[in-house]
């Protein structure tokens, strides 16, 4: 059972365009939703995260939109650059027995063409 | 300040051999997590350890897999009698505190295990 569904699997965007990656979750206990960025040969690195008490969070060119009722959240990359080409993972977690573990989506491979 | 160090970067084993993957967390971090990434799959949680203790191993296969994080030295993920299906990238992450809401995980670059 996949608890966090991510789409699309891959995405090609022209330089300067907007990249949009979507995720949907099933477990209503999730209360923390981070996005991780992974470059080839590297481990994932935290990019931006949101909690369900807000509908949007923006950090530079990266914005998370969160829809609690629909159990969906998305990552928007404005003015996409070739250096943004990477695999992006959404994730979710909730506190259980005093700690939390991350459940990841399958990832989206983003290619920003020059 | 070195990040999370994993070694080896690449490990090739024949079916039936043992694989030992090492992870040195960031300095000052006493919480370690192992995740497995299969081709075209997201990262799957395997185990969460604190120094000398296994806190949560709900994602670990019941057989052949074990993990430890001794008082001294790196965390070790051990896979006995490897099979082709064990071929994957294994990532270690660490954090300074117990992972509560919003605790940032720092990932290593992973070990790519290939089973022939």
Short mmCIF file of C-alpha atoms in Angstrom, two decimals:
data_model
loop_
_atom_site.label_atom_id
_atom_site.label_comp_id
_atom_site.label_asym_id
_atom_site.label_seq_id
_atom_site.Cartn_x
_atom_site.Cartn_y
_atom_site.Cartn_z
CA UNK A 1 0.00 0.00 0.00
CA UNK A 2 1.56 3.22 -1.15
CA UNK A 3 0.76 5.91 1.35
CA UNK A 4 2.19 8.83 -0.62
CA UNK A 5 1.52 8.96 -4.35
CA UNK A 6 3.65 11.29 -6.46
CA UNK A 7 3.23 12.47 -10.03
CA UNK A 8 4.48 12.87 -12.64
CA UNK A 9 7.24 10.31 -12.75
CA UNK A 10 9.31 12.60 -14.98
CA UNK A 11 9.03 16.18 -16.12
CA UNK A 12 10.75 18.31 -18.73
CA UNK A 13 10.49 22.07 -18.38
CA UNK A 14 12.11 24.84 -20.34
CA UNK A 15 14.41 27.24 -18.57
CA UNK A 16 12.37 29.99 -16.98
CA UNK A 17 9.22 27.90 -16.83
CA UNK A 18 7.28 26.64 -13.83
CA UNK A 19 7.79 23.07 -12.63
CA UNK A 20 4.89 21.52 -10.74
CA UNK A 21 5.04 18.22 -8.90
CA UNK A 22 2.05 16.78 -7.11
CA UNK A 23 1.61 14.42 -4.19
CA UNK A 24 -1.39 12.86 -2.52
CA UNK A 25 -1.51 11.05 0.79
CA UNK A 26 -3.92 8.69 2.46
CA UNK A 27 -3.08 8.72 6.13
CA UNK A 28 -4.80 11.67 7.82
CA UNK A 29 -2.40 11.34 10.75
CA UNK A 30 0.43 12.80 8.64
CA UNK A 31 1.30 16.23 9.94
CA UNK A 32 4.62 17.12 8.36
CA UNK A 33 5.27 17.26 4.63
CA UNK A 34 8.83 17.83 3.40
CA UNK A 35 10.26 17.83 -0.09
CA UNK A 36 13.70 16.41 -0.73
CA UNK A 37 15.96 17.10 -3.70
CA UNK A 38 18.41 14.47 -4.91
CA UNK A 39 21.18 14.94 -7.45
CA UNK A 40 22.72 11.91 -9.19
CA UNK A 41 25.13 10.07 -6.94
CA UNK A 42 24.09 12.06 -3.89
CA UNK A 43 21.76 11.52 -1.01
CA UNK A 44 18.49 13.43 -0.72
CA UNK A 45 18.63 16.87 0.86
CA UNK A 46 15.76 18.72 2.50
CA UNK A 47 14.48 21.46 0.21
CA UNK A 48 11.37 22.84 1.88
CA UNK A 49 8.66 21.59 4.22
CA UNK A 50 5.17 22.48 5.38
CA UNK A 51 2.80 21.68 8.20
CA UNK A 52 -0.96 21.29 7.63
CA UNK A 53 -1.88 24.44 9.56
CA UNK A 54 -0.87 26.60 6.58
CA UNK A 55 -1.91 26.36 2.94
CA UNK A 56 1.25 27.68 1.37
CA UNK A 57 4.92 28.12 2.14
CA UNK A 58 7.41 29.93 -0.04
CA UNK A 59 11.18 29.92 0.07
CA UNK A 60 12.81 31.73 -2.81
CA UNK A 61 11.72 30.12 -6.06
CA UNK A 62 10.22 27.10 -4.29
CA UNK A 63 6.62 27.03 -3.04
CA UNK A 64 4.61 24.29 -1.39
CA UNK A 65 0.83 24.43 -1.78
CA UNK A 66 -1.15 22.33 0.66
CA UNK A 67 -4.79 21.25 0.45
CA UNK A 68 -5.76 19.46 3.64
CA UNK A 69 -9.30 18.57 2.61
CA UNK A 70 -8.10 16.98 -0.62
CA UNK A 71 -5.09 15.42 1.10
CA UNK A 72 -2.81 16.80 -1.57
CA UNK A 73 0.27 18.97 -1.68
CA UNK A 74 2.45 20.19 -4.48
CA UNK A 75 5.84 21.73 -5.16
CA UNK A 76 6.12 24.66 -7.53
CA UNK A 77 9.50 25.74 -8.84
CA UNK A 78 9.30 29.18 -10.38
CA UNK A 79 11.75 30.37 -13.02
CA UNK A 80 13.16 26.84 -13.32
CA UNK A 81 16.89 26.64 -14.00
CA UNK A 82 19.08 23.87 -15.45
CA UNK A 83 20.67 23.56 -12.01
CA UNK A 84 17.28 22.50 -10.66
CA UNK A 85 17.51 19.31 -12.73
CA UNK A 86 17.30 16.57 -10.12
CA UNK A 87 14.94 14.02 -8.65
CA UNK A 88 12.39 15.40 -6.21
CA UNK A 89 10.73 13.37 -3.51
CA UNK A 90 7.74 14.36 -1.48
CA UNK A 91 7.40 12.79 1.93
CA UNK A 92 5.13 12.73 4.94
CA UNK A 93 5.42 11.82 8.58
CA UNK A 94 3.54 11.85 11.85
CA UNK A 95 4.49 11.52 15.48
CA UNK A 96 4.03 8.01 16.83
CA UNK A 97 5.40 6.72 20.12
CA UNK A 98 7.47 9.86 20.51
CA UNK A 99 9.19 9.84 17.13
CA UNK A 100 8.41 10.00 13.44
CA UNK A 101 9.71 8.32 10.30
CA UNK A 102 9.38 9.60 6.76
CA UNK A 103 7.22 7.95 4.10
CA UNK A 104 8.43 8.95 0.64
CA UNK A 105 6.77 9.19 -2.75
CA UNK A 106 8.40 7.44 -5.69
CA UNK A 107 10.08 10.59 -6.95
CA UNK A 108 9.92 12.87 -9.97
CA UNK A 109 12.87 13.25 -12.27
CA UNK A 110 12.97 16.89 -13.38
CA UNK A 111 14.95 18.02 -16.38
CA UNK A 112 15.16 21.74 -17.09
CA UNK A 113 16.28 22.33 -20.64
CA UNK A 114 18.53 25.33 -21.37
CA UNK B 1 32.20 19.58 9.48
CA UNK B 2 31.90 16.33 7.56
CA UNK B 3 28.47 15.16 6.58
CA UNK B 4 27.06 11.67 6.89
CA UNK B 5 29.71 9.29 5.58
CA UNK B 6 28.78 6.00 4.00
CA UNK B 7 31.12 3.34 2.74
CA UNK B 8 31.65 1.71 0.49
CA UNK B 9 30.05 3.76 -2.27
CA UNK B 10 29.70 0.69 -4.42
CA UNK B 11 29.58 -2.90 -3.27
CA UNK B 12 29.39 -5.95 -5.49
CA UNK B 13 28.48 -9.30 -4.00
CA UNK B 14 27.62 -12.70 -5.41
CA UNK B 15 24.46 -14.42 -4.37
CA UNK B 16 24.85 -16.02 -0.98
CA UNK B 17 27.59 -13.69 0.24
CA UNK B 18 27.29 -11.18 3.06
CA UNK B 19 27.12 -7.43 2.59
CA UNK B 20 28.15 -4.98 5.30
CA UNK B 21 27.30 -1.34 4.83
CA UNK B 22 28.75 1.32 7.10
CA UNK B 23 27.45 4.69 8.13
CA UNK B 24 29.16 7.34 10.23
CA UNK B 25 26.64 9.98 11.26
CA UNK B 26 27.38 13.66 11.42
CA UNK B 27 29.34 14.78 14.45
CA UNK B 28 27.04 15.17 17.41
CA UNK B 29 24.26 13.06 15.88
CA UNK B 30 23.19 10.02 17.85
CA UNK B 31 20.16 9.01 15.78
CA UNK B 32 20.61 6.97 12.61
CA UNK B 33 18.15 5.76 9.99
CA UNK B 34 18.55 3.41 7.09
CA UNK B 35 16.50 3.70 3.92
CA UNK B 36 16.52 1.52 0.81
CA UNK B 37 15.92 2.85 -2.68
CA UNK B 38 14.98 0.35 -5.35
CA UNK B 39 15.10 1.33 -9.04
CA UNK B 40 12.27 3.74 -9.89
CA UNK B 41 11.03 3.57 -6.32
CA UNK B 42 11.10 6.06 -3.52
CA UNK B 43 13.09 5.58 -0.38
CA UNK B 44 11.66 2.97 1.95
CA UNK B 45 12.28 3.20 5.67
CA UNK B 46 14.12 0.22 7.08
CA UNK B 47 15.30 0.92 10.60
CA UNK B 48 15.83 3.68 13.15
CA UNK B 49 18.60 3.33 15.72
CA UNK B 50 19.93 5.31 18.58
CA UNK B 51 23.30 4.57 20.14
CA UNK B 52 23.25 0.89 21.19
CA UNK B 53 19.50 0.62 20.67
CA UNK B 54 17.16 -0.33 17.85
CA UNK B 55 14.16 1.95 18.18
CA UNK B 56 12.10 0.91 15.16
CA UNK B 57 12.88 -1.91 12.74
CA UNK B 58 9.42 -2.18 11.23
CA UNK B 59 10.77 -1.69 7.70
CA UNK B 60 13.46 -4.36 7.90
CA UNK B 61 12.88 -7.72 6.24
CA UNK B 62 12.47 -10.31 8.96
CA UNK B 63 15.25 -12.53 7.69
CA UNK B 64 18.85 -11.93 6.61
CA UNK B 65 18.87 -8.22 7.52
CA UNK B 66 20.22 -6.75 10.74
CA UNK B 67 21.44 -3.36 11.91
CA UNK B 68 23.45 -2.07 14.79
CA UNK B 69 24.75 1.24 16.08
CA UNK B 70 27.37 0.50 18.73
CA UNK B 71 28.57 2.88 21.40
CA UNK B 72 31.76 3.39 19.44
CA UNK B 73 32.08 3.28 15.68
CA UNK B 74 29.73 3.48 12.74
CA UNK B 75 26.30 2.04 12.27
CA UNK B 76 26.34 -1.20 10.31
CA UNK B 77 23.63 -2.61 8.07
CA UNK B 78 24.30 -6.28 7.49
CA UNK B 79 22.69 -8.40 4.82
CA UNK B 80 23.38 -12.10 4.98
CA UNK B 81 23.09 -14.49 2.04
CA UNK B 82 22.32 -11.73 -0.42
CA UNK B 83 19.93 -12.31 -3.31
CA UNK B 84 19.50 -10.36 -6.55
CA UNK B 85 16.47 -8.60 -5.13
CA UNK B 86 18.70 -6.95 -2.52
CA UNK B 87 20.35 -4.89 -5.26
CA UNK B 88 19.51 -1.29 -4.41
CA UNK B 89 20.90 1.96 -3.10
CA UNK B 90 21.03 2.02 0.68
CA UNK B 91 20.97 5.42 2.30
CA UNK B 92 21.82 6.32 5.83
CA UNK B 93 20.58 9.50 7.49
CA UNK B 94 21.26 11.04 10.87
CA UNK B 95 19.83 13.64 13.18
CA UNK B 96 20.98 15.17 16.44
CA UNK B 97 17.69 14.59 18.22
CA UNK B 98 14.85 12.13 18.31
CA UNK B 99 12.89 12.65 15.08
CA UNK B 100 9.87 14.63 16.11
CA UNK B 101 7.82 16.82 13.83
CA UNK B 102 10.07 18.69 11.48
CA UNK B 103 13.33 17.11 12.53
CA UNK B 104 15.70 17.53 9.62
CA UNK B 105 17.43 14.41 8.41
CA UNK B 106 20.88 14.58 6.87
CA UNK B 107 21.47 11.89 4.28
CA UNK B 108 24.69 10.28 3.17
CA UNK B 109 25.51 9.65 -0.49
CA UNK B 110 24.46 6.04 -0.24
CA UNK B 111 25.92 2.62 -0.95
CA UNK B 112 24.96 1.03 -4.24
CA UNK B 113 24.74 -2.71 -3.69
CA UNK B 114 24.85 -4.93 -6.74
CA UNK B 115 24.25 -8.65 -6.37
CA UNK B 116 25.49 -10.80 -9.22
#
